[in-house]
Every structure is written in structure tokens, then in C-alpha cells.
XYZ file of C-alpha atoms in Angstrom:
446
model
C 11.077 183.749 -44.088
C 9.465 187.476 -43.291
C 8.818 188.448 -39.802
C 4.728 188.089 -40.644
C 5.263 184.823 -41.709
C 7.121 183.298 -38.325
C 4.401 185.289 -36.432
C 1.508 183.022 -37.777
C 3.407 179.886 -37.655
C 4.115 180.918 -33.754
C 0.133 181.523 -33.784
C -0.310 177.989 -35.207
C 1.925 176.993 -32.621
C 0.024 178.360 -29.839
C -3.364 176.941 -31.108
C -2.066 173.412 -31.399
C -0.867 173.538 -27.845
C -3.871 175.433 -26.302
C -6.488 172.642 -25.359
C -8.467 171.317 -22.503
C -6.028 171.374 -20.042
C -4.674 174.937 -20.755
C -7.766 176.303 -19.928
C -9.078 174.034 -17.472
C -5.985 173.949 -14.687
C -4.912 177.652 -14.091
C -8.008 179.095 -13.083
C -8.450 176.001 -10.624
C -4.749 176.742 -9.552
C -5.763 180.421 -8.887
C -8.608 179.459 -6.638
C -6.583 177.180 -4.723
C -3.670 179.523 -4.692
C -5.351 183.121 -3.694
C -2.814 185.302 -2.145
C -0.010 182.453 -3.512
C -0.910 182.822 -6.797
C 1.519 184.552 -8.438
C 4.571 182.289 -7.088
C 1.876 179.227 -7.986
C 1.463 180.774 -11.670
C 4.948 181.180 -12.441
C 5.558 177.745 -11.474
C 3.145 176.550 -13.761
C 4.376 178.726 -16.660
C 7.862 177.000 -15.823
C 6.559 173.624 -16.815
C 3.370 174.921 -19.024
C 5.542 177.448 -21.024
C 9.450 177.186 -20.198
C 9.413 173.513 -20.765
C 7.595 173.090 -23.934
C 9.872 175.887 -25.500
C 13.050 173.879 -24.260
C 11.546 170.934 -25.830
C 10.938 172.867 -29.345
C 14.446 174.474 -29.224
C 16.213 170.749 -28.332
C 14.178 169.074 -31.739
C 15.283 172.177 -33.447
C 18.970 171.096 -32.645
C 18.532 167.610 -33.921
C 17.807 165.803 -36.862
C 14.752 163.477 -36.796
C 13.062 165.264 -33.620
C 12.218 163.320 -30.480
C 13.157 160.153 -31.621
C 17.249 160.937 -32.261
C 16.927 162.415 -28.785
C 15.990 159.100 -27.277
C 18.233 157.630 -29.675
C 21.023 158.927 -27.348
C 19.701 156.989 -24.286
C 19.656 153.674 -26.502
C 17.960 153.063 -29.918
C 15.508 150.694 -28.370
C 14.708 153.406 -25.602
C 14.196 156.167 -28.382
C 11.727 154.053 -30.304
C 9.793 152.952 -27.472
C 9.930 156.770 -25.956
C 8.678 158.368 -28.849
C 5.698 156.013 -29.781
C 4.854 156.251 -26.155
C 4.768 159.982 -26.432
C 2.940 160.372 -29.931
C 0.537 157.564 -28.684
C -0.486 159.423 -24.998
C -0.809 162.839 -26.666
C -2.547 161.593 -29.695
C -5.183 158.680 -29.846
C -5.133 157.206 -26.305
C -5.206 160.644 -23.831
C -4.553 163.593 -25.845
C -7.166 163.934 -28.198
C -9.619 162.250 -26.547
C -9.400 164.319 -23.904
C -9.957 167.312 -25.738
C -12.812 165.882 -27.569
C -14.485 165.415 -24.173
C -13.940 168.705 -22.736
C -15.212 170.384 -25.868
C -18.652 168.518 -25.564
C -18.521 169.107 -21.886
C -18.143 173.075 -22.233
C -19.332 173.835 -26.064
C -22.178 171.291 -26.301
C -23.775 170.205 -23.273
C -24.350 173.165 -21.296
C -27.073 174.474 -24.276
C -29.207 171.801 -24.226
C -30.815 172.979 -21.225
C -33.569 170.446 -19.249
C -33.718 168.120 -22.448
C -33.671 164.901 -21.220
C -31.192 162.564 -23.733
C -28.963 159.653 -23.218
C -25.773 161.204 -22.262
C -23.845 158.292 -24.023
C -25.881 158.945 -27.106
C -25.092 162.601 -27.424
C -21.591 161.992 -26.828
C -21.175 159.355 -29.697
C -23.377 161.979 -31.922
C -20.980 165.244 -30.849
C -17.874 162.821 -31.359
C -18.758 161.658 -34.603
C -19.079 164.944 -36.026
C -16.035 166.749 -34.147
C -13.609 163.860 -35.367
C -15.099 164.039 -38.789
C -14.137 167.918 -39.089
C -10.610 167.080 -37.397
C -10.114 163.788 -40.128
C -10.936 166.622 -43.057
C -9.035 169.499 -41.642
C -5.985 167.119 -40.689
C -5.734 165.699 -44.330
C -3.741 169.472 -45.714
C -1.345 170.169 -42.784
C 0.270 172.417 -45.372
C -2.795 174.984 -45.135
C -3.051 174.523 -41.644
C -1.245 177.139 -40.867
C -3.486 179.672 -43.038
C -6.608 178.429 -41.147
C -5.394 178.162 -38.005
C -2.153 180.636 -37.800
C -4.196 183.549 -39.252
C -7.901 182.771 -38.956
C -8.639 180.558 -35.648
C -5.989 181.589 -33.431
C -6.775 185.279 -33.605
C -10.182 184.815 -32.918
C -9.677 182.525 -29.853
C -7.213 185.117 -28.204
C -9.670 187.815 -28.862
C -12.359 185.743 -27.105
C -9.907 184.945 -24.457
C -9.187 188.878 -24.009
C -12.647 190.030 -23.746
C -13.364 187.171 -20.879
C -9.804 188.278 -19.092
C -10.433 191.762 -19.604
C -14.144 191.936 -18.253
C -12.830 189.912 -15.248
C -10.299 191.900 -14.412
C -12.740 195.073 -13.920
C -16.543 193.323 -12.791
C -14.551 190.496 -10.230
C -13.354 193.037 -7.586
C -13.239 191.065 -4.251
C -10.105 190.653 -2.724
C -8.171 187.511 -3.060
C -8.821 184.698 -0.396
C -5.899 182.613 1.391
C -4.465 179.826 -0.102
C -5.809 176.617 0.316
C -4.057 173.633 2.045
C -2.425 172.562 -1.095
C -0.785 175.951 -1.702
C -0.294 177.321 1.796
C 3.662 175.795 1.366
C 5.618 175.268 -1.468
C 3.388 177.105 -3.907
C 6.036 177.439 -6.840
C 6.505 173.795 -6.826
C 3.012 172.528 -6.782
C 2.361 174.874 -9.674
C 5.097 173.259 -11.300
C 3.728 170.069 -10.330
C 0.503 171.103 -11.834
C 1.882 172.338 -14.906
C 2.762 168.630 -15.984
C -1.622 168.564 -16.671
C -1.274 170.167 -19.994
C 0.722 167.662 -21.522
C 2.076 170.160 -23.980
C 5.902 169.215 -22.997
C 5.089 165.831 -24.640
C 3.301 167.436 -27.163
C 6.147 169.381 -27.932
C 8.311 166.444 -28.838
C 5.240 165.976 -31.934
C 5.034 169.931 -32.650
C 8.251 170.648 -33.240
C 8.417 168.176 -36.253
C 5.073 169.786 -37.521
C 6.873 173.446 -37.084
C 9.997 172.511 -38.874
C 8.131 170.595 -41.608
C 6.017 174.003 -42.183
C 9.315 176.423 -42.171
C 10.705 174.025 -44.451
C 7.363 174.494 -46.658
C 8.349 178.048 -46.692
C 11.625 177.588 -48.413
C 13.957 177.317 -45.421
C 16.611 174.893 -45.718
C 19.599 176.048 -44.023
C 19.731 173.929 -40.217
C 20.934 177.267 -38.480
C 17.997 179.343 -40.167
C 15.433 176.528 -39.550
C 16.522 176.511 -35.887
C 16.445 180.386 -35.291
C 13.225 180.348 -36.818
C 11.861 177.522 -35.124
C 12.709 179.059 -31.626
C 11.381 182.767 -32.467
C 7.613 180.671 -33.503
C 8.190 179.039 -30.033
C 8.550 182.611 -28.462
C 5.475 183.986 -29.962
C 3.623 180.452 -28.691
C 4.970 180.911 -25.435
C 4.434 184.385 -24.822
C 0.844 184.121 -25.598
C 0.843 180.858 -23.360
C 2.064 182.840 -20.358
C -0.260 186.145 -20.982
C -3.643 183.584 -20.968
C -2.349 181.488 -18.253
C -2.084 184.544 -15.976
C -5.062 186.125 -17.209
C -7.593 182.958 -16.813
C -5.363 182.178 -13.277
C -6.146 185.311 -11.801
C -9.801 185.269 -12.938
C -9.720 181.935 -10.723
C -7.997 183.621 -7.633
C -10.994 186.356 -7.942
C -13.442 183.646 -8.245
C -12.529 181.809 -4.820
C -14.818 184.779 -3.170
C -17.670 183.672 -5.184
C -18.100 180.185 -3.831
C -16.402 176.539 -4.392
C -16.048 174.905 -7.630
C -15.483 171.296 -8.482
C -13.034 171.727 -11.204
C -11.955 174.458 -13.522
C -15.062 174.150 -16.198
C -17.156 174.599 -13.228
C -15.015 177.712 -12.262
C -14.933 179.389 -15.580
C -18.645 178.616 -16.576
C -19.712 180.384 -13.505
C -17.197 183.393 -14.003
C -18.374 183.584 -17.327
C -22.070 183.893 -16.791
C -21.852 186.400 -13.768
C -19.357 188.394 -16.530
C -21.339 188.290 -19.213
C -24.735 186.659 -18.623
C -25.731 183.914 -21.167
C -23.615 185.653 -23.630
C -20.591 184.722 -21.420
C -21.682 180.947 -21.350
C -22.057 181.235 -25.293
C -18.493 182.726 -25.514
C -16.940 180.205 -23.304
C -18.175 177.533 -25.035
C -17.063 178.969 -28.497
C -13.664 179.382 -26.426
C -13.516 175.765 -25.292
C -14.627 173.876 -28.621
C -12.257 176.248 -30.778
C -9.322 175.397 -28.493
C -10.068 171.578 -28.090
C -10.568 171.312 -31.932
C -7.131 173.300 -32.855
C -5.305 171.149 -30.595
C -6.643 167.414 -31.856
C -6.145 168.454 -35.485
C -2.647 169.593 -34.331
C -2.056 166.318 -32.707
C -3.323 164.273 -35.401
C -1.195 165.740 -38.058
C 1.823 165.211 -35.704
C 0.792 161.482 -35.360
C 0.187 161.198 -38.951
C 3.571 162.745 -39.750
C 5.558 160.526 -37.331
C 4.001 157.108 -37.854
C 3.714 157.179 -41.532
C 7.685 158.132 -41.612
C 8.224 155.109 -39.280
C 6.441 152.936 -41.139
C 6.469 153.789 -44.920
C 3.913 151.063 -45.619
C 1.313 153.366 -43.805
C 0.313 156.211 -45.873
C -0.585 160.134 -44.002
C -3.878 159.497 -44.971
C -4.029 155.682 -43.206
C -2.517 157.125 -40.000
C -4.773 159.915 -39.964
C -7.538 157.798 -40.282
C -6.697 155.426 -37.582
C -5.913 158.041 -35.221
C -9.470 159.991 -35.501
C -11.356 156.741 -35.448
C -8.989 155.283 -32.250
C -9.760 158.575 -30.828
C -13.259 158.602 -31.095
C -13.947 155.039 -29.654
C -11.736 156.395 -26.573
C -13.478 159.569 -26.380
C -17.010 157.536 -25.742
C -15.295 156.043 -22.648
C -16.145 159.614 -20.565
C -13.465 162.435 -19.390
C -13.234 161.122 -15.648
C -11.897 157.958 -17.021
C -9.267 159.126 -19.745
C -8.360 161.504 -16.807
C -7.772 159.063 -14.005
C -5.306 157.215 -16.450
C -3.544 160.203 -17.741
C -2.499 161.792 -14.917
C -0.345 158.889 -13.162
C 1.103 158.674 -16.724
C 1.855 161.982 -17.351
C 3.767 161.526 -13.262
C 5.963 158.950 -15.150
C 6.661 160.718 -18.134
C 7.186 164.190 -17.800
C 10.529 163.782 -15.467
C 11.885 161.487 -17.914
C 10.926 164.368 -20.682
C 12.352 166.745 -18.451
C 15.862 165.151 -17.830
C 16.058 164.253 -21.496
C 15.741 167.865 -22.998
C 18.304 168.935 -20.016
C 20.782 166.488 -21.158
C 20.456 167.804 -24.970
C 21.395 170.998 -23.897
C 24.358 170.141 -21.753
C 25.214 167.264 -24.416
C 28.745 169.076 -25.850
C 29.810 169.402 -21.682
C 29.901 165.417 -21.671
C 30.638 164.838 -25.126
C 27.753 163.262 -25.802
C 28.469 160.067 -23.553
C 25.830 157.237 -23.576
C 26.268 156.388 -20.384
C 25.827 159.632 -19.309
C 21.977 159.596 -20.828
C 21.785 156.049 -19.819
C 22.269 156.329 -16.354
C 20.461 159.762 -15.785
C 17.798 158.090 -17.527
C 17.442 154.851 -15.628
C 17.235 156.269 -12.026
C 14.953 158.991 -13.121
C 12.598 156.573 -14.518
C 12.851 154.401 -11.437
C 11.389 156.815 -8.973
C 9.023 158.393 -11.668
C 7.770 154.683 -12.128
C 7.090 154.416 -8.536
C 5.436 157.700 -8.305
C 3.177 156.833 -11.220
C 2.355 153.529 -9.810
C 1.844 154.901 -6.388
C -1.022 157.325 -7.849
C -2.584 153.833 -9.862
C -3.209 152.683 -5.950
C 0.164 150.406 -6.177
C 2.061 150.900 -3.125
C 4.998 149.106 -1.399
C 5.739 150.230 2.291
C 9.083 149.269 1.843
C 9.785 150.985 -1.390
C 8.282 154.000 0.140
C 10.231 154.454 2.912
C 12.797 154.794 1.241
C 11.282 157.158 -1.558
C 9.856 159.119 1.065
C 13.523 160.296 2.333
C 14.655 161.539 -1.546
C 15.429 165.415 -1.369
C 12.156 167.470 -2.741
C 10.094 164.050 -2.465
C 7.340 165.750 -0.427
C 6.878 167.860 -3.440
C 6.549 165.519 -5.921
C 10.376 166.019 -7.136
C 11.804 163.307 -5.990
C 13.419 162.102 -9.056
C 15.627 165.180 -9.090
C 18.325 164.042 -6.849
C 18.675 160.745 -8.650
C 19.091 162.240 -11.894
C 21.795 164.025 -11.122
C 23.524 161.069 -9.046
C 22.374 159.142 -12.528
C 24.359 161.639 -14.794
C 27.520 162.100 -12.315
C 27.781 158.660 -12.343
C 27.722 157.927 -16.257
C 30.208 160.762 -16.514
C 32.994 159.019 -14.218
C 31.919 155.499 -15.953
C 32.886 157.115 -19.343
C 36.169 158.480 -17.931
C 36.994 155.401 -16.508
C 36.726 153.577 -20.069
C 40.180 153.270 -22.140
C 40.958 156.177 -24.261
C 41.212 153.774 -27.046
C 37.548 152.618 -26.556
C 36.549 156.258 -26.164
C 38.058 157.579 -29.237
C 36.338 154.367 -31.117
C 33.434 155.441 -29.696
C 33.389 159.107 -30.756
C 34.446 157.773 -34.231
C 31.141 155.659 -34.707
C 29.300 158.680 -33.431
C 30.276 160.892 -35.959
C 29.596 158.249 -38.607
C 26.373 157.711 -37.601
């Protein structure tokens, strides 16, 4: 591959990652963090950029992508976890959320005082939106040309215009952080980065990127890994710069009033900076970002499920994904977000631990007990944290969970994960030498 090809594949990956959450959450973080903006945005970038890059790299190191990583815990876990990830980033949460945000920011603001049934408007918009997603997703081999060479540069240029204008016109001093960011702003930003869903999406996008690079004629595994990592760094650099830029706009906008969410903040900022032209520019940015992410997620689901179930053709899976996404999108944005956030609190720690173990794999000989023990204790804590966000809380269990190190900053699963890994390592060492040798032989065969 030429450097230019790697660059455009990286831009394609950026456009797949960069959707609704990537636009909404950084400016809202900036408004809340104020003078603590930089540690907070660094924490956000760690999980919003660094973690997806690690996932992409881990996927490039193994065959069969996220499923192979999950199989290291147990084949049943590998299948269940991977299906859960694809359904969540695809038709259940990720795609419908992006379609709703595209409607809220790219279409609804231009209706003015027109009084039309909102449900009917959403239905009409999503029907056209998902028809276009479906048509573009049918030709994944051409996506790199559409998204890497045309759509993404246009999207990035639009964001640069907004950020550069904001750096000159929004000149009021930063305000102090609100209560949420007064202490441990780095860790708060770290948790906020979950909301992008990009670490989960990376489990799916890794396969799309590998497939795209293979179509360029690269077949050697080391070269595949190298090009995938390089493309990931292109995407990561672009994401980090955009997060810092729109996040800083949010920090400056705190002096202009309070805002309910990131969409309201960016909408006001665009109007202050560029008037009606700013509203049009912002609507264009949101629609383009959400559309490219929906296409990327639909392609990823199509490639995975058609491979997992050969009787289902790629076209059939893409059709099912778009239809289900269309139906769920019409439930409304608030309903989708209210369910997705607790789910992310459960899923992200499992993903972080699984990817971390993948990079430490050779140090403990890939022992299944290490994977299983670490994931079990991580899953126990993160499952409770997620259920608590749904309102399911048990006083006895809460008393135990609250004393875990880092629990106050949402990272109570860290120590249990480490303990679980160490317990698994000790149990593996206590196994008879003959049993370990047989297990190693079986692993090499598989």
C-alpha cells in the first residue's frame, strides 16, 4: 500500500468513529470542566481515542477479530460477547442514536415555527436516511473512496472552520469547574469517554479496516497489522484534535449561559459565531458525521453476521440491520440514551480488560484461567454498576461495592480485574505440568 492509501483508510476509519456521541459529549464536558478542561479532556481522549486504537491494534494481532479475543475467555463467552457488541453498536443503540441526532440537529432546526407532528417528521426523515444508508452499505469496497476521499475531508474542513472561528470570537475567560469536575476531573473525563461507544465500535471496525487493506493486495499478517495500526493513528490523531477543538468551544461557552446538553451548546455557539450560516454548517456537520458512522456500523454488522451465519447473505443482513435500526430510531433519542448509558457502563470495563489481557497475553502464556478469572470479577462489578443506573440497587451489595478502590470515580472494577487475573495466574501455575503441556499443545493445534 502507498502512504496515500493508508492515509485515506485512516480517514475512512475516522468517519466511521465520528458520530453523534463524538460531537455531543466533548463540548458538554468542556462547559462543565471549565478551568479543569485539559485534565478532563485528556481523560476523555484516553478512552475516546486511546482505547479504540488499542482495540484496533489487538484485532490486527489475532485472526477472526473480536470473536477470537472473546474465545480466549471461553468459546461461549466469545460468541455471546461479540454478538452483544455488534447488536449494541448496530441496530439496538449505535445506529438509531446517530439517526436521531442527525434528525435533531440536521433537519429539525430548519423547520422554524412549522407545526407538524414530530413523530411523523421523524418517521419521514429516518425513512430517507436509512434508505441512503442501505444503498451505500451494499458496496463496502467503494466506501473508502466515498468516505475517505470525499466525505471525511469535507467533514473535517467544516469542523476546522467552526473551531478556528470559535478560537477568535469566543474570548471570555474560562469559568471554574462545576461540582462534577471539581475533583478527579481526569477520571471523570475517562468515564465520559465511554459514551462515544468507540471502543466497542472498534471491535467491529477492525474487521472492516482489515478487509479494506486486504482488498488493496496486502496479505502478509505483519504488514496487515502494520498498515492497520498506521491507519488507526491517522484516525486517532484526527479524533483527538477535533475533541480538543470542540471541547474548548464548550469551555468558552460556559460564560454565555447554561445549556441542557451538547447539542444545545453547539447550536448556540454556531449561531453566535456565524449566525444563520453557523446553524446550517452545524446541521451539515451533524448529518454528515452521523450518516458516515451509520454506514460504517451497518457494513461491520453485515460482514460479521453474514460470516457467522453463512445462510444469511451480506445483503440480507444489511437489510435487517437498517430495518431494525429504522424501527428503534423512531422510539426517540431520550429513550435510546436512557438505555444505552447503563449498558455502556457494563460493557466498557469488560472490553478494557479483554484488550489489556490481549497485550499481556505472552507474559502469562495465554492461560485461559487468567482471562476467565479477570473477566468474571470485572463483569460482576460492572454488571452491578449498570443495574444500579437502571435503579436496581441492593443495600448489602452496595456497602461492599462502595469500599472498592476507585469506586468513587466509577472505576471500582479495576482492582477486582487485577485480583482476578492474579488468581487465574496462580491457579494455572498450580496445575500439574503434564496438564499444562497438554493444554499448550491443544492451543497450538487450535
